[in-house]
XYZ file of C-alpha atoms in Angstrom:
561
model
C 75.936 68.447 141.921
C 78.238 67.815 139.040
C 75.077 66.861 136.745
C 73.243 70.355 137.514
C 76.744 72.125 136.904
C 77.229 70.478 133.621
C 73.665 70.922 132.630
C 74.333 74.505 133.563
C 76.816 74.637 130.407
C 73.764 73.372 127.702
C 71.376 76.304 129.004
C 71.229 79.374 126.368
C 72.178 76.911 123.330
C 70.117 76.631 120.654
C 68.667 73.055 119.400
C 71.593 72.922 116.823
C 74.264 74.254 118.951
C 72.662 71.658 122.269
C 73.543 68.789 119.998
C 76.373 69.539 119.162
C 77.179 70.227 122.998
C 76.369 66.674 123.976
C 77.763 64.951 121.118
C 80.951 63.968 123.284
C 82.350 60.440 121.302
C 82.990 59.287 117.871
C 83.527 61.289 114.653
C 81.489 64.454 114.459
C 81.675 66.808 111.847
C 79.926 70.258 112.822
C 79.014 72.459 109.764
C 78.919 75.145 110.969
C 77.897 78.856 109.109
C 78.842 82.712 109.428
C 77.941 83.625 112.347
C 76.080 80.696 113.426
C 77.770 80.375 117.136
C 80.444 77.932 116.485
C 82.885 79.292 118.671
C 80.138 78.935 121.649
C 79.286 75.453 120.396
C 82.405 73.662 120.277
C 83.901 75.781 123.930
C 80.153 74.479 125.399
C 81.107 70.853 124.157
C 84.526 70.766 125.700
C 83.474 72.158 128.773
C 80.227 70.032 128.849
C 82.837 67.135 128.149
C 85.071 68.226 131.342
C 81.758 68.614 133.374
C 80.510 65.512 133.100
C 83.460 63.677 133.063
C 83.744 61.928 129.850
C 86.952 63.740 129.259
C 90.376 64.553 131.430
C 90.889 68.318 130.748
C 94.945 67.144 129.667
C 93.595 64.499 127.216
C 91.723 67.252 125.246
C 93.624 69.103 122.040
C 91.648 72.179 120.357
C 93.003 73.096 117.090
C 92.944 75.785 115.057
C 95.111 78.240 112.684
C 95.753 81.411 114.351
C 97.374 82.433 117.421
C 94.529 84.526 118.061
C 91.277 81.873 116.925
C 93.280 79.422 119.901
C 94.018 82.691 122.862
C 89.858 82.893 122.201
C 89.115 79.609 122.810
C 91.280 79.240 125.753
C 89.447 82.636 126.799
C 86.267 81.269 126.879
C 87.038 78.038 128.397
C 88.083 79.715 131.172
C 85.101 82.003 131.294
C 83.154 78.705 131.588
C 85.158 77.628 134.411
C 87.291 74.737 132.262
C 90.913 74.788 132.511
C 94.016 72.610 131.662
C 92.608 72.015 127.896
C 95.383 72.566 125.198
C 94.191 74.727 122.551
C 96.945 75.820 119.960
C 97.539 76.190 116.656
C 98.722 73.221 114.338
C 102.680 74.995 114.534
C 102.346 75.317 118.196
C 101.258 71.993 119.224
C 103.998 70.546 116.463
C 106.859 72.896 117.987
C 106.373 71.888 121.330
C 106.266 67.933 120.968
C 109.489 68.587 118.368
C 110.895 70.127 121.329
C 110.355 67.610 123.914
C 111.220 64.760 121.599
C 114.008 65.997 119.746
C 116.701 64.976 122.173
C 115.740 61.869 122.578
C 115.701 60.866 119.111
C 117.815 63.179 117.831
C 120.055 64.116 120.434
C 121.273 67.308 121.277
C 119.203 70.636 120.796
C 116.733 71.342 118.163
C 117.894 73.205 115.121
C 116.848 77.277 115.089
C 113.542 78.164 113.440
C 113.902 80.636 111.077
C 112.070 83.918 111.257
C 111.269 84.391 108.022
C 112.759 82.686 104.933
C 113.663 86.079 102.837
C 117.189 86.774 104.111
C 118.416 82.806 103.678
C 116.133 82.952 100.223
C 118.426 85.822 99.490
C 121.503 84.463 100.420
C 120.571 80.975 98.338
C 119.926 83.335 95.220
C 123.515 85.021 95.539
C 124.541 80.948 95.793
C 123.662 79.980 92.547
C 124.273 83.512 91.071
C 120.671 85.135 90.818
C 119.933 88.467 92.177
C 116.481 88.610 92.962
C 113.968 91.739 94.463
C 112.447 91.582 97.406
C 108.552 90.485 95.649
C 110.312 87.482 93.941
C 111.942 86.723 97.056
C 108.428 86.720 98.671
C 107.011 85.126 95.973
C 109.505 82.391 96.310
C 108.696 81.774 99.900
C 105.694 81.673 99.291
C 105.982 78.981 96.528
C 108.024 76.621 98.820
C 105.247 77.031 101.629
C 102.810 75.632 99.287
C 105.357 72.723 98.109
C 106.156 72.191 101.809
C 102.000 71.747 102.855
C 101.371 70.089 99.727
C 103.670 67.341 100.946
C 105.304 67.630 97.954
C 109.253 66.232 97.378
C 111.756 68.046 95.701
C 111.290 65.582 92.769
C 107.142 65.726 92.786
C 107.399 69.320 92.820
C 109.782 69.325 89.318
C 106.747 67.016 87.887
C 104.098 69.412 88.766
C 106.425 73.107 88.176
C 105.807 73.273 84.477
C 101.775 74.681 85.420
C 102.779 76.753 88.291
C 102.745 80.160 88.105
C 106.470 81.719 87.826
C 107.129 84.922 89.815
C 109.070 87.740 88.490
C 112.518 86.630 85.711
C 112.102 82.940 86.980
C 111.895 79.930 84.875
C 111.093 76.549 85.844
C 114.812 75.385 86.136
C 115.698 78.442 88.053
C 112.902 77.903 90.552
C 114.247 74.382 90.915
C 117.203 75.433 91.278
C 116.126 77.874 94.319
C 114.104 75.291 96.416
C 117.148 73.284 95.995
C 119.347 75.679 97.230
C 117.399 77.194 99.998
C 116.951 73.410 101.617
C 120.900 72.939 101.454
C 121.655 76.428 102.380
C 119.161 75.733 105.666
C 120.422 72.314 105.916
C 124.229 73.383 106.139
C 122.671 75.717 109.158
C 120.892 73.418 110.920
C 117.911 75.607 110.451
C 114.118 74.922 110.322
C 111.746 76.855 108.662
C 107.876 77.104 109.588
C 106.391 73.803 107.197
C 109.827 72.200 108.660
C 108.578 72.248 111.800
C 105.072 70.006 111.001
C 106.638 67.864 108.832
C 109.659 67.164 111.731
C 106.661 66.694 113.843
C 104.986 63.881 111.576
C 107.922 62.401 110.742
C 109.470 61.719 114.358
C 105.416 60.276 115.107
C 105.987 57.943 111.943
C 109.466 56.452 112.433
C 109.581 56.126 116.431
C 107.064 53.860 117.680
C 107.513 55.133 121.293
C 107.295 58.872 120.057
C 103.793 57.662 118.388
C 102.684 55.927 121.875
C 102.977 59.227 124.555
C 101.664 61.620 122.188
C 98.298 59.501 121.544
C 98.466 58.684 125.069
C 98.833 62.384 126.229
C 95.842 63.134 123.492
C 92.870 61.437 123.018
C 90.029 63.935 122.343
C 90.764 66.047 119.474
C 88.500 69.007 118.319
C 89.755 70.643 114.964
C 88.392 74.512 114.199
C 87.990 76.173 110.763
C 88.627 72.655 109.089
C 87.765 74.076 105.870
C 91.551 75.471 105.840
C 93.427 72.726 106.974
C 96.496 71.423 104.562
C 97.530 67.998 103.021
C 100.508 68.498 105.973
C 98.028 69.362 108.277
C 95.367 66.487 108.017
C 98.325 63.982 107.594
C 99.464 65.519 111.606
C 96.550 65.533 112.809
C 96.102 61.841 111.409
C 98.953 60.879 113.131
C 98.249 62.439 116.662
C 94.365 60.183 115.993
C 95.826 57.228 115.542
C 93.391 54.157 115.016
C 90.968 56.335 117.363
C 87.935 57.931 116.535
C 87.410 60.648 118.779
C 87.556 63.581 116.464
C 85.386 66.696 116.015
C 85.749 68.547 112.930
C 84.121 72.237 112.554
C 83.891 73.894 109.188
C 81.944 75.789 106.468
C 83.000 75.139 103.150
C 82.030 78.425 101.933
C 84.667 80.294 103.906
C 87.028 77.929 101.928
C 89.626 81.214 101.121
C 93.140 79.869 101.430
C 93.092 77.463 98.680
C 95.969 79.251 97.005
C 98.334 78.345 100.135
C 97.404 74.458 100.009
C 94.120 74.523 102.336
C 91.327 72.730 100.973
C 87.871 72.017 101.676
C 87.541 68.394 100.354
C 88.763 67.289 103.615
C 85.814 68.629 105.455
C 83.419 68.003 102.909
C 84.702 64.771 102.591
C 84.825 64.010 106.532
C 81.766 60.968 106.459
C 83.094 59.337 103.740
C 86.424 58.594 105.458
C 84.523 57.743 108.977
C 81.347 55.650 107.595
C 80.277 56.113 111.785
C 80.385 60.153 111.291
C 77.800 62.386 112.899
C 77.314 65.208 110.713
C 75.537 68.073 112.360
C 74.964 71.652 110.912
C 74.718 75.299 112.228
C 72.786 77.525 110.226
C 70.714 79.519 112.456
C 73.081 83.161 112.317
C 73.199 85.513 115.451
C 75.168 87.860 113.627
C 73.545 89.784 110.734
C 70.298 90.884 110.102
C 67.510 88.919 107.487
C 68.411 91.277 104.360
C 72.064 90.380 104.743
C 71.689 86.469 105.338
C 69.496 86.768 102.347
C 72.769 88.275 100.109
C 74.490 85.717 101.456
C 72.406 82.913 100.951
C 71.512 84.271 97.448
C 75.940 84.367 96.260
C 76.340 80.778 97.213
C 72.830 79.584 96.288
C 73.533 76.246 94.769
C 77.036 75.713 95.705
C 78.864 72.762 96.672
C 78.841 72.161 100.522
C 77.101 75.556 100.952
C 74.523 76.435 104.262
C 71.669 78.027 104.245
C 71.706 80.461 106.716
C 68.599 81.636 108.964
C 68.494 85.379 110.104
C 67.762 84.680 113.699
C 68.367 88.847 114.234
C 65.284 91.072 114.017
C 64.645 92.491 110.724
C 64.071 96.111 112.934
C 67.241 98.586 112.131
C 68.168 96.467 109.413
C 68.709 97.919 105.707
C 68.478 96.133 102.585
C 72.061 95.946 101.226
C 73.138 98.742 98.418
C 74.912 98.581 95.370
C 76.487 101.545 93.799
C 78.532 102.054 90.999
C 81.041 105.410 90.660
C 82.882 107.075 88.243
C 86.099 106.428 89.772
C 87.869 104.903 92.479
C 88.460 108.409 93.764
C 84.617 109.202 93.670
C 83.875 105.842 95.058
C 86.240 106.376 98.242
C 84.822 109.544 98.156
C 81.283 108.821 98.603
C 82.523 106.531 100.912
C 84.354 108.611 103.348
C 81.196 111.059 103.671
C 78.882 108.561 104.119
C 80.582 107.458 107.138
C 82.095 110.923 108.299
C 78.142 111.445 108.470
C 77.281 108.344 110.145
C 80.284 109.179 113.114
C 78.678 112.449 113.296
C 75.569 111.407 113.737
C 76.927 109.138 116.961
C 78.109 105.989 114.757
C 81.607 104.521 116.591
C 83.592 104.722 114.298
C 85.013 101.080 115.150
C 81.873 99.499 114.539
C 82.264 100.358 111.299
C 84.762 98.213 108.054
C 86.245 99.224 104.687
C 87.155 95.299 102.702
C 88.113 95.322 99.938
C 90.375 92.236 98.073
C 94.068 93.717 97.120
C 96.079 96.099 99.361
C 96.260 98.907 96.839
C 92.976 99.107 96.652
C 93.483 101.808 100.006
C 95.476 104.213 98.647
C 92.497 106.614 97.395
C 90.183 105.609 100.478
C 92.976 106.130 103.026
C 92.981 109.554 100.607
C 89.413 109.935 101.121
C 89.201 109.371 105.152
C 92.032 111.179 105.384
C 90.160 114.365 103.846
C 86.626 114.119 105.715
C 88.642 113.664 108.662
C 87.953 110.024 109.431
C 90.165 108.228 111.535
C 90.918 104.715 110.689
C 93.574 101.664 111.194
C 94.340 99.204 108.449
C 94.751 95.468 109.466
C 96.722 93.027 108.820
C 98.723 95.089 105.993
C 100.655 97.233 105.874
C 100.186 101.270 104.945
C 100.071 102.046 101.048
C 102.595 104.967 102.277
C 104.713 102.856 104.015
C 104.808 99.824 101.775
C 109.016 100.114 101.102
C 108.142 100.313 97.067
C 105.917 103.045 97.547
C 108.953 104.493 100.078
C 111.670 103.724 97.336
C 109.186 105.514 94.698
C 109.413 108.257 96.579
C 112.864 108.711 97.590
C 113.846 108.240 94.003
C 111.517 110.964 92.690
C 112.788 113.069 95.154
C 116.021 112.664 93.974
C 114.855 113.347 90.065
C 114.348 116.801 90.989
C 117.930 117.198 91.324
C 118.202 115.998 87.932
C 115.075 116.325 86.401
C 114.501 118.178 82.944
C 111.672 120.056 81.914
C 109.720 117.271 80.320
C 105.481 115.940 80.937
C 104.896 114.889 84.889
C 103.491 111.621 83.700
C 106.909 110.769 81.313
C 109.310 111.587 84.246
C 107.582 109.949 87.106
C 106.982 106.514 84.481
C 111.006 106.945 83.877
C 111.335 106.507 87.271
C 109.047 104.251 88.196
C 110.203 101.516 85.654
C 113.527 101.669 86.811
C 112.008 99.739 90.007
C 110.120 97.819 87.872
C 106.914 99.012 86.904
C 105.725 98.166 83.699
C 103.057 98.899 81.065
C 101.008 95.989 81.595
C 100.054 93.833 84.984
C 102.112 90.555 85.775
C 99.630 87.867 84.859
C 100.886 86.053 88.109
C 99.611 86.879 91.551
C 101.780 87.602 94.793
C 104.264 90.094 96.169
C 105.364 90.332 92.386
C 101.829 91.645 91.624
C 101.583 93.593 94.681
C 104.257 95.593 94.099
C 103.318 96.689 90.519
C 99.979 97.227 91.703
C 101.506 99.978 94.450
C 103.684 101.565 91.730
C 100.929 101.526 89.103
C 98.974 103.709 91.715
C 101.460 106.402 92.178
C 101.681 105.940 88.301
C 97.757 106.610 87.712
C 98.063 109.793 90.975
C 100.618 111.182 88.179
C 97.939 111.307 84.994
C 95.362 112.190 87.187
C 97.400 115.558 88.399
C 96.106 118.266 86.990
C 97.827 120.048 83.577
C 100.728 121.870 84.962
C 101.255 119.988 87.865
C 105.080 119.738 88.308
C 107.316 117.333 89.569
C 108.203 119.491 93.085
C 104.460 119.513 92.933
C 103.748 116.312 93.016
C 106.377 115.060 95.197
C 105.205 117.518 97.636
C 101.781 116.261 97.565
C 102.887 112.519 98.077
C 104.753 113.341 100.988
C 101.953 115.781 102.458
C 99.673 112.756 101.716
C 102.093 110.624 103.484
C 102.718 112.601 106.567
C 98.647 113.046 106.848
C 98.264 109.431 106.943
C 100.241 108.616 110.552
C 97.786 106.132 111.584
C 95.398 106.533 114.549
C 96.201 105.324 118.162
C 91.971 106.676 119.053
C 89.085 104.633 118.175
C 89.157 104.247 114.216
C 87.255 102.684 111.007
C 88.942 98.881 110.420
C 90.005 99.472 106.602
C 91.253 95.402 105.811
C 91.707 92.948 102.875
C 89.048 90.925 103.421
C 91.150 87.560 104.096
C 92.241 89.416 106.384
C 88.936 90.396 107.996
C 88.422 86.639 108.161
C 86.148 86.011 111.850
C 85.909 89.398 112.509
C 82.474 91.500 112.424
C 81.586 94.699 112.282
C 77.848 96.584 112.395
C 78.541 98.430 109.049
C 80.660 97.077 106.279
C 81.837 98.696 103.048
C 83.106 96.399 100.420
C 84.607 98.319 97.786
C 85.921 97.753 94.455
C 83.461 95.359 93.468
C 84.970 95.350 89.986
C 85.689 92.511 87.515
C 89.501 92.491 87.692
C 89.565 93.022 91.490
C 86.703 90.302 92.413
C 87.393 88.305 90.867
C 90.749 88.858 90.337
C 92.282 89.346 87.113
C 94.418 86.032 87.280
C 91.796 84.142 88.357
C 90.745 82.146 85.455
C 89.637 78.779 86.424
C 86.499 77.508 87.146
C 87.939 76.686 90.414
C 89.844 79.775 91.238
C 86.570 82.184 90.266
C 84.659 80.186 93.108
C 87.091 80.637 95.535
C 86.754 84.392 94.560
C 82.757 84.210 95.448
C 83.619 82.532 98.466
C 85.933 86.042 99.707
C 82.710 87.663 98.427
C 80.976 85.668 100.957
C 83.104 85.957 103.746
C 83.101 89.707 103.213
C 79.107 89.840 103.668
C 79.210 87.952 106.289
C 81.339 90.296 108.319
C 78.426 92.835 108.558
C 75.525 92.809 111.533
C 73.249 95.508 110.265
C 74.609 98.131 107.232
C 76.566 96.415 104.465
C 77.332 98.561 101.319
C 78.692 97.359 98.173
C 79.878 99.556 95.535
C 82.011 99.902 92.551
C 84.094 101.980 89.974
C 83.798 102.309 85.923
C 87.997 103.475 86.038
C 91.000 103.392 88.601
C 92.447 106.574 89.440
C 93.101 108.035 85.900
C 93.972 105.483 83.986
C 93.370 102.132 82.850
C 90.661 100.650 80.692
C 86.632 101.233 81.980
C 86.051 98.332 84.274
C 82.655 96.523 84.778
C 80.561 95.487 87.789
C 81.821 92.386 89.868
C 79.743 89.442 87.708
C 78.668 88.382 91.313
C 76.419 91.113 91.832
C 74.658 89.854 89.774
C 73.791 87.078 91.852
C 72.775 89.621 94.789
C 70.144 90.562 93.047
């Protein structure tokens, strides 16, 4: 009875996805592509594993890097009738064996985690006399996130700081000096910040013995998803929960690789049979998702590639469309064009949230949020925040508000730049990327809405119009187009995808100028085609809204060709 019910789990695999079901011991690393059925494979293989009895349910830990990637996989381990499997993400897993050991190591409770690290980044500044805006302070936590995951000391880091980027009035010996004081500052606290709580975690396995001996004998079957983003912190945790054991299934696709800039990196996936010589290396490439003309794009950008699949369209090639490229005049025209098209596709009986708007920077949503807003669209972004309510854009506006008071009869575009470079904004880009560049990039927009007013325009004008535009933007609680950066669009799918933008300067990104970093901008490009099932549309614009020097086609379209 338990053989037929466990069999029961393999039927409706594929070949690919079957082997990888009943490859239950040793090292196996599962390359696995867009929309290949990974998610299915690896849930079939634990619950296959469960079924048959080769592993305890308890013994089993499912990794993976979201809080929503691990409530799915728990979902559908339950919906195969497996239960009492631990799937979390790296943090949670590390948070609650910190927990349990804590007092008896430590003694006593376990220090507070910290929410966020702005306020006590903030309060360090004021420490060693540095006042610092909120996109530094970002920036900066940001910068000791990538120190922390590197697994870099204090010392290492000052080695390496001289080629890191600096955000906003920093130097290298002020930076310094802020890590420095932010770990005291938390220190003095008895405070632990997110990376604190993985490298507590790895460092309680490493110096207690007995710590090390129940947690590899409460784990012994490990499964590890969307290995392409794990950390050096990460893979030196997860080394330490292995142990000398072997049991360890790795699933990844190197061309989703898209968090390199926050220490994740793909050489330890790629890299996975090398370190075990005994590895079974299977690979997914047979995609449920998208139709043949898309899987073709796809397989087309990364042609070539290091670690790259090639993906096979397994959809029928009926109600598919070949992929289009257009280029505008402007980003205005672009969202535009956009907007209708899809105002006529809803009309026509399209739901509207089957249908996506990527593109790569935030600001990038101003106009189309402009444009949907107009033909009446109703959308949601995700997993940002509203151009309108972003609080630079909020502070622009307050303050222009209160030039009227005091403003003189002088050119639009003169008093709103007067105002707008008292928060900052200046005449060229920061070269560096981050909050820093965020924000300059959401006052630069309000800054190019100004020239592109039209002759006349006043300032009670045109703050009128940017709080009418703000107040017509309350976002949607019906169903509504997904507009999204496309990291964060990251294992999500839609039937119709717009990726707009397609520009040199936005992909790739202006400050993207290694060999290294230009990839990792063809690999967003990748992820972003691989969101779509059946309609993806790619376009462009020759100039931002009204200012700014004429931009050309993303170089990777080229490749789409």
């Amino acid at each position: 009875m338990v053989g037929s019910s466990a069999d029961a789990l393999l039927e409706g695999l594929d070949d690919q996805q079957r082997v990888a079901a009943e490859t239950l011991l040793g090292p196996t690393c599962l390359l696995a592509g867009a929309g290949t059925g990974k998610t299915r494979a690896i849930t079939h293989r634990i619950a296959y594993g469960v079924a048959t009895g080769v592993y305890a349910p308890n013994r089993v830990m499912a990794l993976t890097f979201t809080s929503r990637a691990a409530a799915e996989l728990r979902g559908r381990l339950r919906q195969l009738g497996t239960t009492g499997v631990v799937a979390r993400t790296f943090h949670a897993s590390a948070l609650s064996q910190l927990g349990f050991f804590w007092p008896q190591t430590v003694g006593g409770s376990m220090p507070r985690i910290l929410d966020s690290k702005g306020r006590l980044l903030g309060q360090a500044a004021e420490t060693i006399r540095l006042k610092l805006d909120t996109a530094t302070l970002r920036d900066l936590a940001a910068e000791i996130e990538w120190r922390k995951v590197s697994r870099l000391t204090l010392d290492q880091y000052a080695a390496v700081l001289p080629g890191r980027p600096m955000p906003g009035m920093l130097d290298a010996e002020r930076m310094l000096a802020m890590h420095v004081a932010y770990e005291k500052l938390k220190d003095e606290r008895r405070q632990l910040d997110f990376e604190d709580v993985l490298l507590a975690a790895a460092g309680m396995i490493e110096a207690e013995p007995r710590v090390a001996q129940q947690v590899r004998e409460q784990y012994r079957f490990f499964v590890v998803d969307e290995y392409q983003d794990v950390s050096p912190l990460q893979q030196a945790l997860l080394d330490l929960w292995v142990g000398d054991r072997q049991d360890v299934c790795v699933v990844g696709d190197a061309s989703q690789t898209i968090y390199s800039f926050a220490g994740a990196s793909a050489d330890y996936l790629l890299g996975f049979p090398a370190r075990y010589r005994e590895a079974t290396v299977l690979r997914l490439e047979q995609n449920y998702r998208s139709t043949p003309a898309i899987v073709h794009a796809a397989n087309r950008l990364m042609r070539a590639r290091a670690g790259a699949l090639s993906l096979h369209a397994v959809a029928p090639a009926a109600g598919g469309q070949e992929p289009t490229v257009n280029g505008y005049a402007s980003e205005a025209v672009e969202a535009r064009a956009i907007a209708e098209q899809i105002a006529a596709q809803v009309a026509g009986g399209v739901r509207p949230q089957d249908v996506a708007i990527l593109y790569r920077v935030n600001v990038q949503s101003a106009a189309i949020e402009t444009a949907l807003t107009e033909a009446g669209v109703s959308f949601q972004l995700r997993g940002g925040t509203r151009f309108f309510e972003l609080q630079e854009v909020k502070q622009a506006m307050m303050m222009l508000k209160g030039a009227l008071v005091a403003s003189q009869v002088e050119p639009l575009f003169k008093t709103v730049s007067d105002v707008l470079r008292s928060l900052g904004w200046t005449q060229s880009a920061p070269e560096v990327r981050g909050a820093v560049r965020d924000r300059w990039e959401s006052l630069d927009a309000i800054i190019g809405l100004a020239e592109s007013s039209a002759d006349g325009t006043t300032l009670r004008q045109f703050v009128d119009e940017l709080f009418e535009r703000a107040a017509a933007q309350h976002e949607p609680t019906m169903a509504a187009v997904t507009l999204a950066t496309i990291h964060a669009a990251k294992g999500l799918e839609w039937d119709t995808v717009y990726l707009a933008g397609l520009s040199d300067g936005y992909l790739p990104i202006t400050y993207a100028k290694t060999d290294s970093a230009i990839e990792e901008e063809r690999r967003l490009l990748y992820v972003g085609i691989t969101r779509a099932r059946r309609g993806l549309h790619l376009s462009w614009s020759k100039t931002g809204s009204g200012r700014g020097a004429e931009r050309s086609p993303s170089r990777f379209l080229q490749d789409l060709r």
